[in-house]
Structure formats: C-alpha cells, structure tokens
Coordinates of C-alpha atoms in Angstrom, one line a residue:
Chain A
M6 CA 2.4 1.6 -12.1
G7 CA 1.8 2.9 -8.6
R8 CA 4.9 5.0 -8.5
F9 CA 5.1 8.6 -7.5
H10 CA 2.9 11.0 -9.3
R11 CA 5.6 13.2 -10.9
H12 CA 4.7 16.8 -11.5
D13 CA 5.1 18.5 -14.8
D14 CA 7.3 21.2 -13.4
G15 CA 10.0 18.6 -12.6
S16 CA 10.4 19.9 -9.1
E17 CA 12.4 17.7 -6.8
H18 CA 12.0 17.8 -3.0
S19 CA 11.3 21.5 -3.1
H20 CA 9.8 21.8 0.3
E21 CA 8.5 25.3 -0.2
H22 CA 6.9 24.5 -3.5
L23 CA 3.2 24.9 -3.2
H24 CA 1.0 23.4 -5.8
D25 CA -0.6 26.2 -7.7
H26 CA -2.8 24.3 -10.1
G27 CA -6.3 24.5 -8.7
V28 CA -7.8 23.9 -12.1
D29 CA -9.4 20.7 -13.2
H30 CA -7.3 18.8 -15.6
V31 CA -9.7 16.9 -17.8
H32 CA -8.0 13.8 -19.1
E33 CA -10.8 11.9 -20.8
S34 CA -14.6 11.4 -20.5
D35 CA -14.0 8.7 -17.9
G36 CA -12.8 11.0 -15.3
T37 CA -11.0 14.0 -14.0
V38 CA -8.1 14.6 -11.7
R39 CA -8.0 17.6 -9.5
E40 CA -4.9 18.6 -7.6
L41 CA -5.8 20.2 -4.3
T42 CA -3.7 22.9 -2.7
P43 CA -2.5 22.3 0.9
E44 CA -5.0 25.0 2.0
E45 CA -7.8 23.1 0.3
A46 CA -6.6 19.8 1.8
A47 CA -6.5 21.3 5.3
E48 CA -10.0 22.7 4.9
R49 CA -11.2 19.4 3.6
A50 CA -9.8 17.5 6.6
E51 CA -11.9 19.8 8.9
H52 CA -15.1 19.8 6.9
I53 CA -15.1 16.4 5.2
G54 CA -18.5 15.8 3.9
D55 CA -19.4 19.4 3.7
H56 CA -19.4 19.8 0.0
T57 CA -21.8 21.6 -2.2
G58 CA -23.4 19.6 -5.0
Y59 CA -22.0 20.5 -8.3
E60 CA -24.5 19.0 -10.7
T61 CA -27.9 20.5 -10.4
G62 CA -30.9 18.2 -11.0
N63 CA -28.9 15.2 -9.8
E64 CA -28.8 13.8 -6.4
R65 CA -25.5 13.7 -4.5
I66 CA -25.1 10.8 -2.1
E67 CA -22.5 11.2 0.6
V68 CA -20.5 8.0 1.1
L69 CA -17.3 8.8 3.0
E70 CA -16.2 5.3 3.1
R71 CA -12.5 4.4 3.3
I72 CA -11.6 2.4 0.2
F73 CA -9.8 -0.3 2.2
D74 CA -12.6 -0.8 4.7
E75 CA -13.8 -4.0 3.3
N76 CA -10.2 -5.5 3.1
D77 CA -9.5 -4.2 6.6
R78 CA -12.6 -5.9 8.0
K79 CA -11.5 -9.2 6.5
A80 CA -8.0 -8.6 7.8
D81 CA -9.3 -8.1 11.3
A82 CA -11.2 -11.4 11.0
N83 CA -7.9 -13.1 9.9
R84 CA -6.1 -11.6 12.9
A85 CA -8.9 -12.8 15.2
A86 CA -8.5 -16.3 13.8
F87 CA -4.7 -16.2 14.5
D88 CA -5.3 -14.8 18.0
A89 CA -7.8 -17.5 18.8
A90 CA -5.3 -20.2 17.9
G91 CA -2.4 -18.4 19.7
V92 CA -0.6 -17.9 16.4
T93 CA 1.6 -14.9 15.5
C94 CA 1.5 -13.9 11.8
I95 CA 4.3 -12.0 10.1
N96 CA 3.7 -10.5 6.6
V97 CA 7.0 -10.6 4.6
M98 CA 7.3 -8.3 1.6
S99 CA 10.1 -7.4 -0.8
S100 CA 10.9 -6.6 -4.4
P101 CA 11.3 -9.5 -6.8
G102 CA 14.7 -11.2 -6.3
A103 CA 15.6 -9.6 -3.0
G104 CA 15.9 -13.1 -1.5
K105 CA 12.7 -13.4 0.4
T106 CA 12.3 -17.1 -0.1
T107 CA 16.0 -17.8 0.8
V108 CA 15.6 -15.7 4.0
L109 CA 12.4 -17.6 4.8
A110 CA 14.0 -21.0 4.1
R111 CA 16.9 -20.2 6.4
T112 CA 14.5 -18.8 9.1
L113 CA 12.3 -21.9 9.0
T114 CA 15.3 -24.2 9.2
A115 CA 16.6 -22.3 12.2
L116 CA 13.2 -22.5 14.0
K117 CA 12.5 -26.1 12.9
D118 CA 12.9 -27.7 16.4
T119 CA 11.4 -25.0 18.6
V120 CA 8.6 -23.2 16.7
R121 CA 5.9 -24.8 14.6
C122 CA 5.8 -22.7 11.4
G123 CA 3.3 -22.3 8.6
V124 CA 3.8 -20.3 5.4
I125 CA 1.2 -18.7 3.1
E126 CA 3.1 -18.5 -0.1
G127 CA 1.9 -15.9 -2.5
D128 CA 3.0 -16.0 -6.1
I129 CA 1.3 -15.0 -9.3
E130 CA 2.0 -18.3 -11.0
T131 CA 4.0 -21.5 -10.2
S132 CA 4.8 -23.5 -7.0
I133 CA 8.6 -23.0 -7.3
D134 CA 8.9 -21.0 -4.1
A135 CA 6.6 -23.3 -2.2
D136 CA 8.6 -26.3 -3.4
R137 CA 11.8 -24.6 -2.1
L138 CA 10.3 -24.3 1.4
A139 CA 8.9 -27.8 1.4
G140 CA 12.0 -29.3 3.0
T141 CA 12.1 -27.0 6.0
G142 CA 9.5 -28.8 8.1
A143 CA 7.0 -25.9 7.8
T144 CA 3.4 -26.4 6.6
I145 CA 3.0 -24.5 3.3
S146 CA -0.2 -23.2 1.8
L147 CA 0.3 -22.0 -1.8
L148 CA -1.7 -19.2 -3.1
N149 CA -1.4 -18.4 -6.8
T150 CA -2.9 -15.0 -7.4
G151 CA -3.1 -15.9 -11.2
D152 CA -5.5 -18.7 -10.3
G153 CA -8.9 -17.0 -9.8
F154 CA -7.6 -13.8 -8.1
G155 CA -7.0 -11.8 -11.2
G156 CA -3.2 -12.2 -11.2
E157 CA -2.9 -9.6 -8.5
C158 CA 0.5 -8.2 -7.6
H159 CA -0.1 -8.4 -3.9
L160 CA -2.0 -10.5 -1.4
D161 CA -5.1 -9.1 0.2
A162 CA -7.0 -10.1 3.3
P163 CA -9.7 -12.2 1.4
M164 CA -6.9 -14.2 -0.4
V165 CA -5.1 -14.9 2.9
A166 CA -8.5 -16.0 4.4
H167 CA -8.8 -18.4 1.5
A168 CA -5.3 -19.8 2.1
L169 CA -6.0 -20.1 5.8
Q170 CA -8.6 -22.8 5.1
R171 CA -5.7 -25.1 4.2
L172 CA -3.6 -24.4 7.4
D173 CA -4.4 -26.1 10.7
L174 CA -3.7 -23.1 13.0
S175 CA -4.1 -25.2 16.1
A176 CA -0.9 -27.1 15.1
L177 CA 1.1 -23.9 14.6
D178 CA 2.8 -21.1 16.5
L179 CA 3.9 -18.8 13.8
V180 CA 2.7 -18.1 10.2
F181 CA 4.7 -16.2 7.6
V182 CA 2.8 -14.6 4.7
E183 CA 5.3 -14.5 1.9
N184 CA 3.8 -11.7 -0.2
V185 CA 4.1 -11.3 -3.9
G186 CA 7.4 -9.6 -4.9
N187 CA 6.5 -6.0 -5.3
L188 CA 7.5 -2.8 -3.4
V189 CA 4.3 -0.9 -4.0
C190 CA 1.0 -2.8 -3.8
P191 CA 1.6 -5.1 -0.9
A192 CA 2.3 -2.2 1.4
E193 CA -1.3 -1.0 1.1
F194 CA -3.2 -4.2 1.9
D195 CA -3.5 -5.3 5.5
V196 CA -3.7 -9.1 5.4
G197 CA -4.3 -9.6 9.1
A198 CA -0.7 -10.1 10.2
H199 CA 0.5 -8.9 13.6
R200 CA 4.0 -7.9 12.4
R201 CA 5.3 -6.7 9.1
A202 CA 8.8 -7.2 7.7
M203 CA 10.5 -6.6 4.4
V204 CA 13.6 -8.0 2.7
A205 CA 15.8 -5.5 0.8
S206 CA 19.1 -6.4 -0.7
V207 CA 22.4 -4.7 -1.4
T208 CA 22.0 -5.4 -5.1
E209 CA 19.1 -3.0 -5.3
G210 CA 20.6 0.4 -4.8
E211 CA 20.8 2.9 -1.8
D212 CA 17.9 5.0 -3.1
K213 CA 15.1 2.4 -2.7
P214 CA 13.8 3.6 0.7
L215 CA 13.3 7.1 -0.8
K216 CA 11.7 5.6 -4.0
Y217 CA 9.3 3.3 -2.1
P218 CA 8.7 5.0 1.2
V219 CA 5.2 3.6 1.6
M220 CA 6.7 0.1 1.8
F221 CA 9.7 1.1 3.9
R222 CA 7.7 3.1 6.5
N223 CA 5.0 0.3 6.6
V224 CA 7.2 -2.3 8.3
E225 CA 8.7 -2.9 11.7
A226 CA 11.8 -4.8 10.5
I227 CA 14.0 -4.5 7.4
V228 CA 16.4 -7.3 6.4
V229 CA 19.2 -6.0 4.2
N230 CA 20.1 -9.2 2.4
K231 CA 23.0 -10.4 0.3
T232 CA 25.8 -8.7 2.4
D233 CA 28.1 -11.5 1.1
L234 CA 28.1 -9.7 -2.3
L235 CA 29.2 -6.3 -0.8
P236 CA 32.9 -6.7 -1.9
Y237 CA 31.7 -6.9 -5.6
L238 CA 29.4 -3.9 -5.4
S239 CA 29.6 -0.1 -5.1
F240 CA 26.7 -0.2 -2.6
D241 CA 27.0 2.4 0.1
M242 CA 25.6 0.8 3.3
D243 CA 25.8 4.0 5.4
Q244 CA 23.8 5.9 2.8
F245 CA 21.2 3.1 2.6
L246 CA 20.8 3.0 6.4
A247 CA 20.5 6.8 6.4
N248 CA 17.8 6.6 3.8
I249 CA 15.9 4.0 5.8
K250 CA 16.2 6.3 8.9
A251 CA 14.7 9.2 6.9
V252 CA 11.5 7.4 6.0
N253 CA 11.3 5.0 9.0
P254 CA 13.4 5.9 12.0
D255 CA 11.8 3.2 14.2
A256 CA 12.5 0.2 12.0
A257 CA 14.7 -2.6 13.2
V258 CA 17.4 -3.2 10.5
F259 CA 19.2 -6.5 10.0
P260 CA 22.1 -6.6 7.5
M261 CA 22.6 -10.3 6.7
S262 CA 23.4 -12.9 4.1
A263 CA 20.8 -15.6 3.9
T264 CA 23.2 -17.6 1.7
T265 CA 26.2 -17.7 4.2
G266 CA 24.2 -17.2 7.4
E267 CA 26.2 -14.2 8.4
G268 CA 24.1 -11.8 10.6
V269 CA 21.0 -14.1 10.5
D270 CA 20.9 -14.6 14.3
A271 CA 19.7 -11.1 15.2
W272 CA 16.8 -11.4 12.6
I273 CA 15.8 -14.8 14.1
E274 CA 15.7 -13.2 17.5
W275 CA 13.4 -10.5 16.2
V276 CA 11.2 -13.2 14.7
K277 CA 11.0 -15.1 18.0
Q278 CA 10.0 -12.0 19.9
G279 CA 6.6 -12.3 18.3
Chain B
M24 CA -2.0 -3.3 -10.8
H25 CA -2.4 -1.4 -7.6
E26 CA -4.7 1.1 -9.3
L27 CA -6.7 -1.8 -10.7
A28 CA -7.3 -3.3 -7.3
I29 CA -8.2 0.1 -5.9
S30 CA -10.6 0.8 -8.8
R31 CA -12.4 -2.5 -8.1
S32 CA -12.7 -1.5 -4.4
I33 CA -14.1 1.9 -5.3
A34 CA -16.6 0.2 -7.7
S35 CA -17.7 -2.2 -5.1
I36 CA -18.3 0.6 -2.5
A37 CA -20.1 2.7 -5.1
E38 CA -22.4 -0.1 -6.3
R39 CA -23.3 -1.0 -2.7
S40 CA -24.0 2.7 -1.8
A41 CA -26.1 3.3 -4.9
H42 CA -27.9 0.0 -4.7
A43 CA -31.4 1.3 -4.0
R44 CA -31.2 4.0 -6.6
L45 CA -29.8 1.7 -9.2
A46 CA -32.7 -0.7 -8.5
R47 CA -35.1 2.1 -9.3
G48 CA -33.6 2.7 -12.6
G49 CA -31.2 5.5 -11.6
T50 CA -27.7 6.0 -13.1
V51 CA -24.5 6.8 -11.3
T52 CA -22.9 9.6 -13.3
T53 CA -20.0 10.5 -11.1
V54 CA -18.0 8.8 -8.3
E55 CA -15.8 11.2 -6.3
V56 CA -12.8 10.0 -4.4
D57 CA -10.0 11.6 -2.3
I58 CA -6.6 10.1 -2.9
G59 CA -3.7 11.3 -0.8
H60 CA -0.2 11.8 -2.4
L61 CA 1.4 9.4 0.1
R62 CA -0.6 6.5 -1.3
Q63 CA 1.5 6.3 -4.3
V64 CA -1.5 6.0 -6.6
V65 CA -1.1 7.6 -10.1
P66 CA -4.5 9.4 -10.4
E67 CA -4.5 9.2 -14.2
T68 CA -3.9 5.4 -14.0
L69 CA -6.8 5.1 -11.6
V70 CA -9.1 6.9 -14.0
W71 CA -7.8 4.6 -16.8
A72 CA -8.5 1.5 -14.7
W73 CA -11.9 2.8 -13.8
S74 CA -13.0 2.8 -17.5
F75 CA -12.6 -0.9 -17.9
V76 CA -13.4 -2.0 -14.4
T77 CA -16.8 -0.5 -14.8
E78 CA -17.4 -1.5 -18.4
G79 CA -20.6 -3.6 -18.7
T80 CA -21.5 -3.0 -15.0
A81 CA -24.1 -0.8 -13.4
L82 CA -21.4 1.9 -13.2
D83 CA -20.7 1.8 -17.0
S84 CA -20.0 5.3 -18.4
S85 CA -19.8 6.9 -14.9
R86 CA -17.0 9.4 -14.4
L87 CA -14.4 9.0 -11.7
A88 CA -13.5 12.4 -10.2
V89 CA -10.2 12.1 -8.3
N90 CA -9.2 14.8 -5.8
H91 CA -5.5 14.4 -5.4
I92 CA -4.6 15.5 -1.9
P93 CA -1.1 16.9 -1.3
A94 CA 1.2 15.4 1.4
V95 CA 1.6 18.0 4.1
L96 CA 3.7 17.6 7.3
R97 CA 3.7 19.6 10.4
C98 CA 6.9 19.7 12.5
R99 CA 6.4 19.1 16.2
A100 CA 9.8 20.7 16.9
C101 CA 9.5 24.1 15.1
G102 CA 5.8 24.1 13.9
A103 CA 6.6 24.7 10.3
Q104 CA 4.6 23.0 7.5
T105 CA 6.2 21.2 4.7
V106 CA 4.6 20.1 1.4
L107 CA 6.2 17.0 0.0
T108 CA 6.6 16.7 -3.7
D109 CA 8.6 14.0 -5.3
V110 CA 10.8 12.6 -2.6
F111 CA 9.0 11.4 0.5
T112 CA 11.6 12.2 3.1
L113 CA 9.5 12.5 6.2
T114 CA 11.5 15.4 7.8
C115 CA 10.7 19.0 8.4
G116 CA 11.7 21.2 5.4
T117 CA 12.6 24.1 7.6
C118 CA 14.6 22.7 10.5
G119 CA 15.2 19.1 9.4
D120 CA 13.7 17.5 12.4
G121 CA 12.2 14.0 11.9
N122 CA 9.5 14.4 14.5
V123 CA 6.7 15.3 12.1
E124 CA 3.0 14.6 11.9
V125 CA 1.2 13.9 8.6
I126 CA -1.6 16.5 8.2
S127 CA -2.8 15.3 4.9
G128 CA -1.8 12.9 2.2
D129 CA -3.0 9.6 3.7
E130 CA -6.5 9.8 2.3
M131 CA -8.1 7.0 0.4
V132 CA -11.9 7.6 0.6
V133 CA -15.0 7.3 -1.6
V134 CA -16.5 10.8 -0.9
A135 CA -19.7 10.9 -2.8
L136 CA -21.8 9.7 -5.7
I137 CA -23.9 11.7 -8.1
V138 CA -27.0 9.8 -9.2
E139 CA -29.4 10.7 -11.9
D140 CA -33.0 9.6 -11.8
N141 CA -34.1 8.3 -15.2
N142 CA -37.8 8.1 -14.4
G143 CA -38.3 11.7 -15.6

C-alpha cells in the first residue's frame, strides 16, 4: 500500500507524457477517482475553491482544509514542548531491518557521557527494540502502536505527545524518535521533531531512493548502513549515491557500519550539531 | 495503512465541517479531496479504506471523490515544465537540471462536502 500509482499505459519516466484521461473512472459506489491533467491542476492551484456545485438541490460546503492540519498542530505543540526544555528532537526512519536500532544503540553509547538522551521507541508490537537500547544509559519511552493506536505503521504527532508524558524533558538534551520501520507512511507525518534522518542499508538495493522518494527527500541526513557487508554484495554504492542526489541533492549522507563502527564518527558529529 | 490513516483524517475533518448540518438531520453524500501524485497515495486504496472507516458513522454511505493531481515541475534553469509519471526523479525532463520547483503534486486537501437536507 502507499506505493506509486502505476498507470495502465505502463509508461516509465516519460517526461513528455501528458495524462489524457480527463474522464471519471467510477470504481464503486463508495467513491470515484478522477485524474486531473496538468492544465487542470495549474488552473486549480490558481482558483482553488472556485468550483461549481455539481449536484443540484444539495448544498456544497467549501472546506479547503489540509488533511494533515490536525496532526501538524499537535506536532507544533510537541516541538514547543521540546523547545521549552531546550531539547533537540530527531525523527529516525527506515525500512524494517535497515539497522535503525543498531545505529541508535551505537549512537547512544557514543553520546553517553556528554549528551543526555531519550528515545521514543515506536513499534507495532513487542518491547524487543526498547530492551536492546536499555543498556545505553538513555531514557526509553516505548510506544506500541498495536496497543490502542490501531496498529499504525507510523508514529504521528498525537502518539508522540502521549509518549512524551513518560519522558522528563528537563533531564534531557536530545530525544530520538525511532519510527516504525516503513519507508512510506512515516514520511508523511510530522511528529514535532526538529531534524529528520533515515537509515538505509546496502542490503536494500540501489533503486530505493527512486522507489521511495517521499521518504528520501523528506530527511536531512541519510545513513547508509551495513557497509561491512559490501564485499559480499553486488551493491553499487556510486549508483545509490547518484539516486539519492537525484531526489534529495541537499541530504548529508553517511556510509557506515553500525556493527563495526566504521564511518560512525561523521554521523555522530551530525547528531551533535543539533 | 497510510491510506487508512489518511481516510480517518478526512473523516474527522468532514464530520467537524458538517457538524451543524448533521445535527439538523442532514446527510453528507460526497466528500471531495485533492490528492497530489507526490504523496504516494493510491487513490483506489483510499476509496476502499473510506468505505470501512465511515461504516456506522455519520458519514456512512457517503462517496469519496478523489481528484488525483499530477506532479508537475518547472525548471528554474530553462523554464520547461515536466510531468512526472512513475519515477520521481526531481530533475527537468528537458535540460536535466536539478533546480526545479514543484508546481503541483503536493496537494492533500479536503476541498468540499455535499450535504443533503433530509427535512424535505
């Protein structure tokens, strides 16, 4: 779910291709999907709200509310709470198995004596990741999205607000939000962090930035983890870096191995800059 | 799951916006949304999620009308416009420059509701 909407004509990256289906595709009684042409989209951007009612006898109520407004308001409140306590918050995202928890464990251990860290640990079920981080000296607030939050595949601002109740921000300098492993949904939800980072890994394939551009262009830092495995893989690092550059030219990129510690220092420096 | 969470947000905005009419016995027949291509939402999945998110609520049997907005870039270097389809490489399709501005495709908006008065 949440992947690209693939078009029936199978077109790939055909820049000149203009959508020519201005017709309503009626899928079922519950709804309709209409593909707008670029011309319609441009006009819409200029005259948003200037629509003609299409069902006579019924009243049309203009809403024009961004779907994420409610989440974003809560995210702003979270950010204000961090700011008031002088805490920097970093939202860490990745696909499942990229090594997010290992990267965090190494980061927390490196910061142990100089920076007071907290972690909001998001997982659908279990406390396995939280348990792994428990020995690092950081304060952990576990948030199981399967427990009263509908088993969500991402953390949103209200969930993080809930987890914040169990963190004493006045005793912390830095809070990591370890998001649920998923390259689509977490990118859309502002949780109130100041900085956003993601962990990719060399076992995932060079095409990931192109397949999940919303995530890759949504972060300021990208860890490319598991470089110790490079000798055993056909992973093309140059191609991967070029793909990152195509979707997010400004991202700071940190190839490293959280297992061996190789390349970790530059990432730790980025974390400390906050 | 993404579409499910978005459907819930749409329903919450729609119920709040229609609150007064619903209280007077009105029915929401249509909820219209704009979803940009860059949002990686599958419109058909959103419609499917809508059917069970609204089941048994004040929005039960309402129709979700999704306007899927194409992703269009304008190149700051050469001025050409590029329509992105499957691959989201954010570069100009004409000159290849990466200095582009997103003209459309980022939308995620509840545009309007159609409400029917049931009082005759």
